Short mmCIF file of C-alpha atoms in Angstrom, two decimals:
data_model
loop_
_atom_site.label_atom_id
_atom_site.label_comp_id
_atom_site.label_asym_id
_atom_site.label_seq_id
_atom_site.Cartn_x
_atom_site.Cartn_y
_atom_site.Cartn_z
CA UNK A 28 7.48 34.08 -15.83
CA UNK A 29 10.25 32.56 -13.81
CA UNK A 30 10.32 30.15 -11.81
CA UNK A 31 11.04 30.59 -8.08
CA UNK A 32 14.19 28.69 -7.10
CA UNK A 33 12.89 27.60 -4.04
CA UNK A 34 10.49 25.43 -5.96
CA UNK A 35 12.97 23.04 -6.85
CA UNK A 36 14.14 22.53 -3.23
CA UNK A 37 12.70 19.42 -1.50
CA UNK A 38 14.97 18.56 1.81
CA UNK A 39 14.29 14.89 1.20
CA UNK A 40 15.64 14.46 -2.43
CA UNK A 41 18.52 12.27 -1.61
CA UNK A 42 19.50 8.77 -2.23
CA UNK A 43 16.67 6.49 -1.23
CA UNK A 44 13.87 7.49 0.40
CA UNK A 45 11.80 10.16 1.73
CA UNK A 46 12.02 8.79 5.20
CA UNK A 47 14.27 8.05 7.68
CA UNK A 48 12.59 4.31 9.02
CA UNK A 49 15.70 2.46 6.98
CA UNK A 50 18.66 2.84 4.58
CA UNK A 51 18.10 2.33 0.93
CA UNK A 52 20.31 -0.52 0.34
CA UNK A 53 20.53 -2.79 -3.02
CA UNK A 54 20.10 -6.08 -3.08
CA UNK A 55 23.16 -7.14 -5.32
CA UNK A 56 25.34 -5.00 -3.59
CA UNK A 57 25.34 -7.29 0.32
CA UNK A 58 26.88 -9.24 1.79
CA UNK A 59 25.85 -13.18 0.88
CA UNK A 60 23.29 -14.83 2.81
CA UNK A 61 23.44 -18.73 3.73
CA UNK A 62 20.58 -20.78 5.34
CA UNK A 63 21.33 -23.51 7.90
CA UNK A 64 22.36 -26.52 6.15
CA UNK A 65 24.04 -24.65 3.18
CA UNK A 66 20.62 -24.14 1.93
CA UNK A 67 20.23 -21.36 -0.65
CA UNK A 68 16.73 -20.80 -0.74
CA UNK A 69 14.10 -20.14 2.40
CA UNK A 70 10.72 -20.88 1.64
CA UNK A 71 8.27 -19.21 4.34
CA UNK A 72 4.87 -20.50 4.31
CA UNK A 73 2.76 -17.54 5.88
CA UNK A 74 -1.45 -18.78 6.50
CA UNK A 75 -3.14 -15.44 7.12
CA UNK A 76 -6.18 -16.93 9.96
CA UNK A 77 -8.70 -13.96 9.96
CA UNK A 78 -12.18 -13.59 11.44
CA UNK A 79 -14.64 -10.98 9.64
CA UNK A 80 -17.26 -9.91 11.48
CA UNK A 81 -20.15 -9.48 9.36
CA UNK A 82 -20.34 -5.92 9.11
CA UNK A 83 -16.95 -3.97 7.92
CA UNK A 84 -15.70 -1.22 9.78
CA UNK A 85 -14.57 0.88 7.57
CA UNK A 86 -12.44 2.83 9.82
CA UNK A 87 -9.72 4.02 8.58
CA UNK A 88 -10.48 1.74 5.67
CA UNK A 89 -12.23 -1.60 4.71
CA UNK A 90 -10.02 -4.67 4.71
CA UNK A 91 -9.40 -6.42 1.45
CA UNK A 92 -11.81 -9.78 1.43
CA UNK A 93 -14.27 -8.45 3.68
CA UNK A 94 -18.09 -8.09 3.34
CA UNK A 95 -19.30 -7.04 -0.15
CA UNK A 96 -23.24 -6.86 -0.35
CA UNK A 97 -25.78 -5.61 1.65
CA UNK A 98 -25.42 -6.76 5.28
CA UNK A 99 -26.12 -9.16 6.83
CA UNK A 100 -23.60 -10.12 3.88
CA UNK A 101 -23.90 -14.08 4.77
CA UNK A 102 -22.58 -15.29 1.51
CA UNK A 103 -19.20 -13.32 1.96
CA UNK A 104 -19.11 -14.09 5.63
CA UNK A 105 -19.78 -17.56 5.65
CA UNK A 106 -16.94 -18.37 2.68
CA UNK A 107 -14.78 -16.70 5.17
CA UNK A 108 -15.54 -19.07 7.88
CA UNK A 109 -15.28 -22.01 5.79
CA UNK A 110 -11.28 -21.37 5.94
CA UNK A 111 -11.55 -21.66 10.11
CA UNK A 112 -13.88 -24.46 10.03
CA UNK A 113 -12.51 -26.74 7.08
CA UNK A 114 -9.77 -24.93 5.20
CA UNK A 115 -6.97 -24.44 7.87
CA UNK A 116 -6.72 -28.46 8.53
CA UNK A 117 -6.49 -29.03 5.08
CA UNK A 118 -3.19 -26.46 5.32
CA UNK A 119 -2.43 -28.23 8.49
CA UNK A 120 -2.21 -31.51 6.59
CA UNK A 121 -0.72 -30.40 3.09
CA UNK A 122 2.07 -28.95 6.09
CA UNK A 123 2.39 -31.72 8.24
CA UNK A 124 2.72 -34.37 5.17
CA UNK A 125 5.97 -32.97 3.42
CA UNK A 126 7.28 -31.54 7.56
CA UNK A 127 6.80 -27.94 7.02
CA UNK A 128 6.77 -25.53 9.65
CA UNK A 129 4.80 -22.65 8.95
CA UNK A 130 3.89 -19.34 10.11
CA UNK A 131 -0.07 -18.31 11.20
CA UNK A 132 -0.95 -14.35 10.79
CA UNK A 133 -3.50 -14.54 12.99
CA UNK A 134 -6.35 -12.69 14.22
CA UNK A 135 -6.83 -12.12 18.49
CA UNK A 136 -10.04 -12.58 17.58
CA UNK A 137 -9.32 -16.58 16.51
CA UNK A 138 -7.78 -17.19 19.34
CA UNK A 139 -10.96 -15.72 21.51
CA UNK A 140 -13.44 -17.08 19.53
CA UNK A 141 -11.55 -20.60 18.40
CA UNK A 142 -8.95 -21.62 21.07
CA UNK A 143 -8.89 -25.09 20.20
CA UNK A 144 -7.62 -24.17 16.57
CA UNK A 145 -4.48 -22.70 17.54
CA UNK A 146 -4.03 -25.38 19.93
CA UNK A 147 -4.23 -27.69 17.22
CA UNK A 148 -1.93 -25.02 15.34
CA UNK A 149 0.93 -24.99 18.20
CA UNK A 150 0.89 -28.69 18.31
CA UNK A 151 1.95 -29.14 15.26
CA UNK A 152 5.06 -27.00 15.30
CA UNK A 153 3.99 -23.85 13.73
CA UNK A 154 4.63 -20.45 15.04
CA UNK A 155 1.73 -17.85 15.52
CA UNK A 156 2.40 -14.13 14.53
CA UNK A 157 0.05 -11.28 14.94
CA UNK A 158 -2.27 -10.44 12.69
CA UNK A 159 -4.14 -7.70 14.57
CA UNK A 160 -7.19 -8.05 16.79
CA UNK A 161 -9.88 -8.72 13.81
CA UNK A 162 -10.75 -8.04 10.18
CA UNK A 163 -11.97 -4.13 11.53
CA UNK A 164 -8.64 -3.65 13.43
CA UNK A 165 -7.06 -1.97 10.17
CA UNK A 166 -4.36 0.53 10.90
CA UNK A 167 -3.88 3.89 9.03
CA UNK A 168 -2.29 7.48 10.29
CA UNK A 169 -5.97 8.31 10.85
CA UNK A 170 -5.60 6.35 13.53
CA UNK A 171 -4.37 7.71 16.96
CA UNK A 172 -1.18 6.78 18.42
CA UNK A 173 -3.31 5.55 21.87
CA UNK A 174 -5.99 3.62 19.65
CA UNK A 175 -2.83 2.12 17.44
CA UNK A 176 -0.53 1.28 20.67
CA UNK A 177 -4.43 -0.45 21.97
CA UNK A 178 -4.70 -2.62 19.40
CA UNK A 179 -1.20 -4.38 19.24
CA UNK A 180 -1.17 -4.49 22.53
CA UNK A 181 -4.29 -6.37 22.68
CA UNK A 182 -3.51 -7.88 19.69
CA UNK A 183 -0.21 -9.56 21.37
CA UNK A 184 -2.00 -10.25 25.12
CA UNK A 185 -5.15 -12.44 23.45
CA UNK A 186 -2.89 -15.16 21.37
CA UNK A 187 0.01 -14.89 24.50
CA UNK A 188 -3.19 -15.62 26.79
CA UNK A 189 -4.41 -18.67 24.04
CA UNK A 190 -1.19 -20.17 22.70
CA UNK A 191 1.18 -20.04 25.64
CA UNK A 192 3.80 -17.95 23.51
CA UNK A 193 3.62 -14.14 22.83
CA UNK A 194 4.36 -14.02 18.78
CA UNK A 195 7.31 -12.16 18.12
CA UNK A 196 6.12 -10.93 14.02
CA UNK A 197 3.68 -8.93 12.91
CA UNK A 198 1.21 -8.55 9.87
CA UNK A 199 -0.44 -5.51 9.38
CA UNK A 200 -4.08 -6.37 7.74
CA UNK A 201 -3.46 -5.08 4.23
CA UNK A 202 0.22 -4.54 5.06
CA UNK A 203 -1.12 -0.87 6.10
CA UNK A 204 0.53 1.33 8.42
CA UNK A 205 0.71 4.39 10.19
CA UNK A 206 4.01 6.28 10.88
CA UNK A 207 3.95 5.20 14.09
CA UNK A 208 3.66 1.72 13.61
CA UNK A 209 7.34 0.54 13.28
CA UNK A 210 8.32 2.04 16.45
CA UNK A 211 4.86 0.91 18.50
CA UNK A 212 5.74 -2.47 16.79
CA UNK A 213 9.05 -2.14 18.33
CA UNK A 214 7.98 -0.91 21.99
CA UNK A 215 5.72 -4.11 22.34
CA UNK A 216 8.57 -6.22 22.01
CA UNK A 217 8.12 -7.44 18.15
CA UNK A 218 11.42 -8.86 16.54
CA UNK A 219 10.06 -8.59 13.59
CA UNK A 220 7.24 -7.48 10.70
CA UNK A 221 6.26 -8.31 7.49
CA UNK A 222 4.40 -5.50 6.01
CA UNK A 223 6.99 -3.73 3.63
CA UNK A 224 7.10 -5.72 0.15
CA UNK A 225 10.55 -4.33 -1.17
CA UNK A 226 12.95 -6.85 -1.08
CA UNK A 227 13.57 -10.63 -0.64
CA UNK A 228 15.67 -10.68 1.80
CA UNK A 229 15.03 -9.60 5.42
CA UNK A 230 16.53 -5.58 6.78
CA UNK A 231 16.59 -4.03 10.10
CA UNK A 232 14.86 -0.45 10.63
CA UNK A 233 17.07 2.27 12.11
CA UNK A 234 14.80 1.30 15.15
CA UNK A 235 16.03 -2.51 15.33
CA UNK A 236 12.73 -3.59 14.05
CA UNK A 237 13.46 -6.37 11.29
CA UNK A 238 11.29 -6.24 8.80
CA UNK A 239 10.60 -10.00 6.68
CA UNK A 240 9.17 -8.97 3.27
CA UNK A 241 5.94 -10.90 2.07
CA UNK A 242 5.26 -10.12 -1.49
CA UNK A 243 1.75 -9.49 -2.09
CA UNK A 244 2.55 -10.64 -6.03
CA UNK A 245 3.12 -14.18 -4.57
CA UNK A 246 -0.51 -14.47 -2.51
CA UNK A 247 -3.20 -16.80 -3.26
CA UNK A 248 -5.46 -13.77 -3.13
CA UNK A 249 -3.26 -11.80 -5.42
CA UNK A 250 -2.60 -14.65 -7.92
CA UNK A 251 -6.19 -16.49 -7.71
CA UNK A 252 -9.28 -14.12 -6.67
CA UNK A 253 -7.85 -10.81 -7.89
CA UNK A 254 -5.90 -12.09 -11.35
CA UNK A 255 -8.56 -15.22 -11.21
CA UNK A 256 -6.23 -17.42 -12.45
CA UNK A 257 -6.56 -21.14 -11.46
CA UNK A 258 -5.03 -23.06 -8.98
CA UNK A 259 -2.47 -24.96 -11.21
CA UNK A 260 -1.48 -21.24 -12.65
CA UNK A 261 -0.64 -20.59 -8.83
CA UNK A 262 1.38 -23.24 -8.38
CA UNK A 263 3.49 -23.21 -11.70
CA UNK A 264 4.45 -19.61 -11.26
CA UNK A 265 5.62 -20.55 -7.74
CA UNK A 266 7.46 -23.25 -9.39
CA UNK A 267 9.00 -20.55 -11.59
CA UNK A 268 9.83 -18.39 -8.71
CA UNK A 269 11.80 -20.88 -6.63
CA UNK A 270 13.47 -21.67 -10.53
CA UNK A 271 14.60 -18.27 -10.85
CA UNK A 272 15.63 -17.78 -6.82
CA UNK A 273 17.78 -20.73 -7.15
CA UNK A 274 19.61 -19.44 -9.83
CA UNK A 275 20.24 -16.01 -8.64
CA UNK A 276 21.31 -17.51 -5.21
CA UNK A 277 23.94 -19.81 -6.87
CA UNK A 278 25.62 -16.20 -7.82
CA UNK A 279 24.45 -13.40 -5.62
CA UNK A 280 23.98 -15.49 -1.74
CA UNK A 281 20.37 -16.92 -0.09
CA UNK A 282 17.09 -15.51 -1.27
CA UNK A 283 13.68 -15.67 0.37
CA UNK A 284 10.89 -17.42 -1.19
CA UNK A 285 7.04 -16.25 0.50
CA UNK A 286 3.76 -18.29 0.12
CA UNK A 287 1.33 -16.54 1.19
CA UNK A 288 -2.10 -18.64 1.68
CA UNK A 289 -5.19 -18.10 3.01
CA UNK A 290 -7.42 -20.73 4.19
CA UNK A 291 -10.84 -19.92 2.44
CA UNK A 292 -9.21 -19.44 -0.74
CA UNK A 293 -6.35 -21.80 -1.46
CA UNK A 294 -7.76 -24.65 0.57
CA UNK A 295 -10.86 -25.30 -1.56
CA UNK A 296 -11.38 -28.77 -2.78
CA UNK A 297 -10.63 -28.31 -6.04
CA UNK A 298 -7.49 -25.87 -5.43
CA UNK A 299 -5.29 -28.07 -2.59
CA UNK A 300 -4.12 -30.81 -4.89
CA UNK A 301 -2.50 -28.27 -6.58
CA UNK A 302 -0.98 -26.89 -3.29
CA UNK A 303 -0.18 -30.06 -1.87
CA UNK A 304 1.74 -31.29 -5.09
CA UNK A 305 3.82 -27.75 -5.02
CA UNK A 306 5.06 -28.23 -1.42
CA UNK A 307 6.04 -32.00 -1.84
CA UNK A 308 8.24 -30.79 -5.31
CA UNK A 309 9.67 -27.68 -3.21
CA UNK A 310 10.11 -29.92 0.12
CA UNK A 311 12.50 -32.57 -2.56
CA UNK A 312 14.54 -29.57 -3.97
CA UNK A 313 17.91 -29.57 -2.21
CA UNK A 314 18.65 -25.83 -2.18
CA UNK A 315 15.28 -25.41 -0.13
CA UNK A 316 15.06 -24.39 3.45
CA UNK A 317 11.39 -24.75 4.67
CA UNK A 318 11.05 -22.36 7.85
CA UNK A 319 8.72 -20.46 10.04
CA UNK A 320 9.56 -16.42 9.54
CA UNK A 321 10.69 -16.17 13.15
CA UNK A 322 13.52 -18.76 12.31
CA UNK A 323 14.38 -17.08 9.09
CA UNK A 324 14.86 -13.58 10.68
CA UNK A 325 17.37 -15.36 13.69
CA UNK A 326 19.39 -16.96 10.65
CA UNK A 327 19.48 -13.51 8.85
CA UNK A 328 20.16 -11.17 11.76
CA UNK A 329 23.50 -14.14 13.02
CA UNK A 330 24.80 -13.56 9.68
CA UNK A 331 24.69 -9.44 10.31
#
C-alpha cells in the first residue's frame, strides 16, 4: 500500500510556526539591545495579586493554585488570602528597601474588593497590569469572542476606575489564550502582554501587540510549590540566571531577567529573607536595570 501524496502536504510547514500572530525570529541573530544607563541586564519584578473565590469555576479550565478539597475549601482559600492581607507588604517592603519598581498582575476583583491595597501599591511607584477579572476569569477558545472581549474589558475599566491609570500589559491567568486574544488585547488599547514564554527579549505581533515574555521556569510557584524546592534554592538559581544573562549580554546585546512572585507563596516568613537578600545583591550589580514591564517594552520598542 502506497501512500497518498497528499498526506505529506500540510500548508503550514514552513519556517517557524504554524501561525501567522508573529515572525519566527532567533535570538542571536538581532539587532543588540541596550537599557537606559548602558545597563545590560533588565530585571522585571512581576507580583501576580489574585483573589480566588472559594469555589473554582472550572470553565474553560481551573486556574493553577486554586481550590483543591472539598468546598468550602477554607484551608486553600484562606493561604490565598494571606498573600492580600500580609504577604503583598512584605513585597512592598523587600521593593521599596533596595528602590525597585515593580509590576502588579492584578485581579479587577482586588481592586473591587481591596481598593486601599492598590492605593498603597500606586503610591509606591509600581505599575498595575491586568490580570483578568478573578481567579474564574480563565480564558480558552471555548470561550466566545463576546464573553472574551467582556472580560478584558471589564478587566481594564475596574483597576482604571481604582488606581487612576488604565494598565497598559496584560497577564493571562495561566498564560492561556484563545486565538482571539492578541487582537482583543490589542482593540482595548493594551501595549503590551506577557503570556508567550519563548524568548527573553520583548517582540511585536504582526498586530502591534508587544508581547514581554515571563518565563514560567523562573516563578516562585514553578521553582518552590511545584519542584518544592526551598526558598534559598529559589534564590541561588536566580543568582545563576542573572550570572549567565550577564555574560551572554556582554557578547550578544541586553537580555531580560523575570521574577515572577506571588504573594502567598514567596512572602512567607520563612521564605522573604531569602528574597530580600536576592534583590539587595541584584539591585548592587552594575549591569542591572531594575524596571516595571511597561518601561522595559518603551526602551525595547525606541530601539526598533
Amino acid at each position: 500500500m502506497t501512500l497518498d501524496p497528499a498526506y505529506l502536504d500540510y500548508p503550514r510547514r514552513r519556517q517557524g510556526y504554524d501561525h501567522d500572530l508573529y515572525r519566527w525570529s532567533a535570538l542571536k541573530d538581532r539587532p543588540p539591545v541596550t537599557w537606559p544607563g548602558g545597563k545590560s541586564v533588565a530585571l522585571w519584578l512581576c507580583v501576580s495579586l489574585e483573589w480566588f473565590p472559594i469555589v473554582p469555576g472550572d470553565l474553560p479550565f481551573r486556574a493553577p493554585g486554586h481550590m483543591q478539597t472539598a468546598y468550602p475549601d477554607y484551608r486553600h482559600y484562606t493561604a490565598r488570602d494571606y498573600g492580600n492581607r500580609v504577604g503583598v507588604y512584605r513585597l512592598l517592603d523587600a521593593f521599596a528597601k533596595v528602590g525597585a519598581a515593580a509590576s502588579f498582575a492584578t485581579n479587577a476583583a482586588i481592586a473591587e474588593r481591596y481598593p486601599q491595597l492598590i492605593a498603597d501599591i500606586v503610591s509606591a511607584g509600581h505599575e498595575i497590569i491586568a490580570h483578568s477579572t478573578d481567579m474564574n476569569g480563565t480564558i480558552a477558545s471555548g470561550l466566545s469572542i463576546d464573553d472574551e472581549r467582556a472580560l478584558i474589558a471589564t478587566s481594564l475599566n475596574m483597576l482604571e476606575r481604582v488606581s487612576g491609570t488604565r494598565p497598559r500589559g496584560w497577564l493571562s491567568i495561566a498564560r492561556s489564550e484563545s486565538w482571539n486574544t492578541p487582537d482583543l488585547l490589542r482593540d482595548a488599547g493594551l501595549r503590551y502582554a506577557c503570556d508567550w514564554v519563548n524568548d527573553e527579549l520583548p517582540y511585536r505581533f504582526n498586530n502591534g501587540l508587544i508581547n514581554l515574555p515571563l518565563n514560567h521556569e523562573l516563578s516562585d510557584r514553578q521553582i518552590i510549590t511545584v519542584q518544592q524546592q526551598s526558598a534559598d534554592s529559589y534564590a541561588q538559581q536566580m543568582r545563576d540566571a542573572g550570572d549567565w544573562l550577564a555574560k551572554e549580554a556582554k557578547a550578544q546585546g541586553g537580555r531580560l531577567l523575570p521574577l515572577h512572585l506571588t504573594p502567598y507563596i514567596m512572602a512567607l516568613p520563612y521564605r522573604i529573607g531569602a528574597l530580600e537578600d536576592l534583590l539587595a545583591g541584584l539591585a548592587q550589580r552594575p549591569e542591572m536595570w531594575i524596571a516595571t514591564g511597561g518601561a522595559i517594552v518603551d526602551a525595547w520598542a525606541a530601539q526598533q
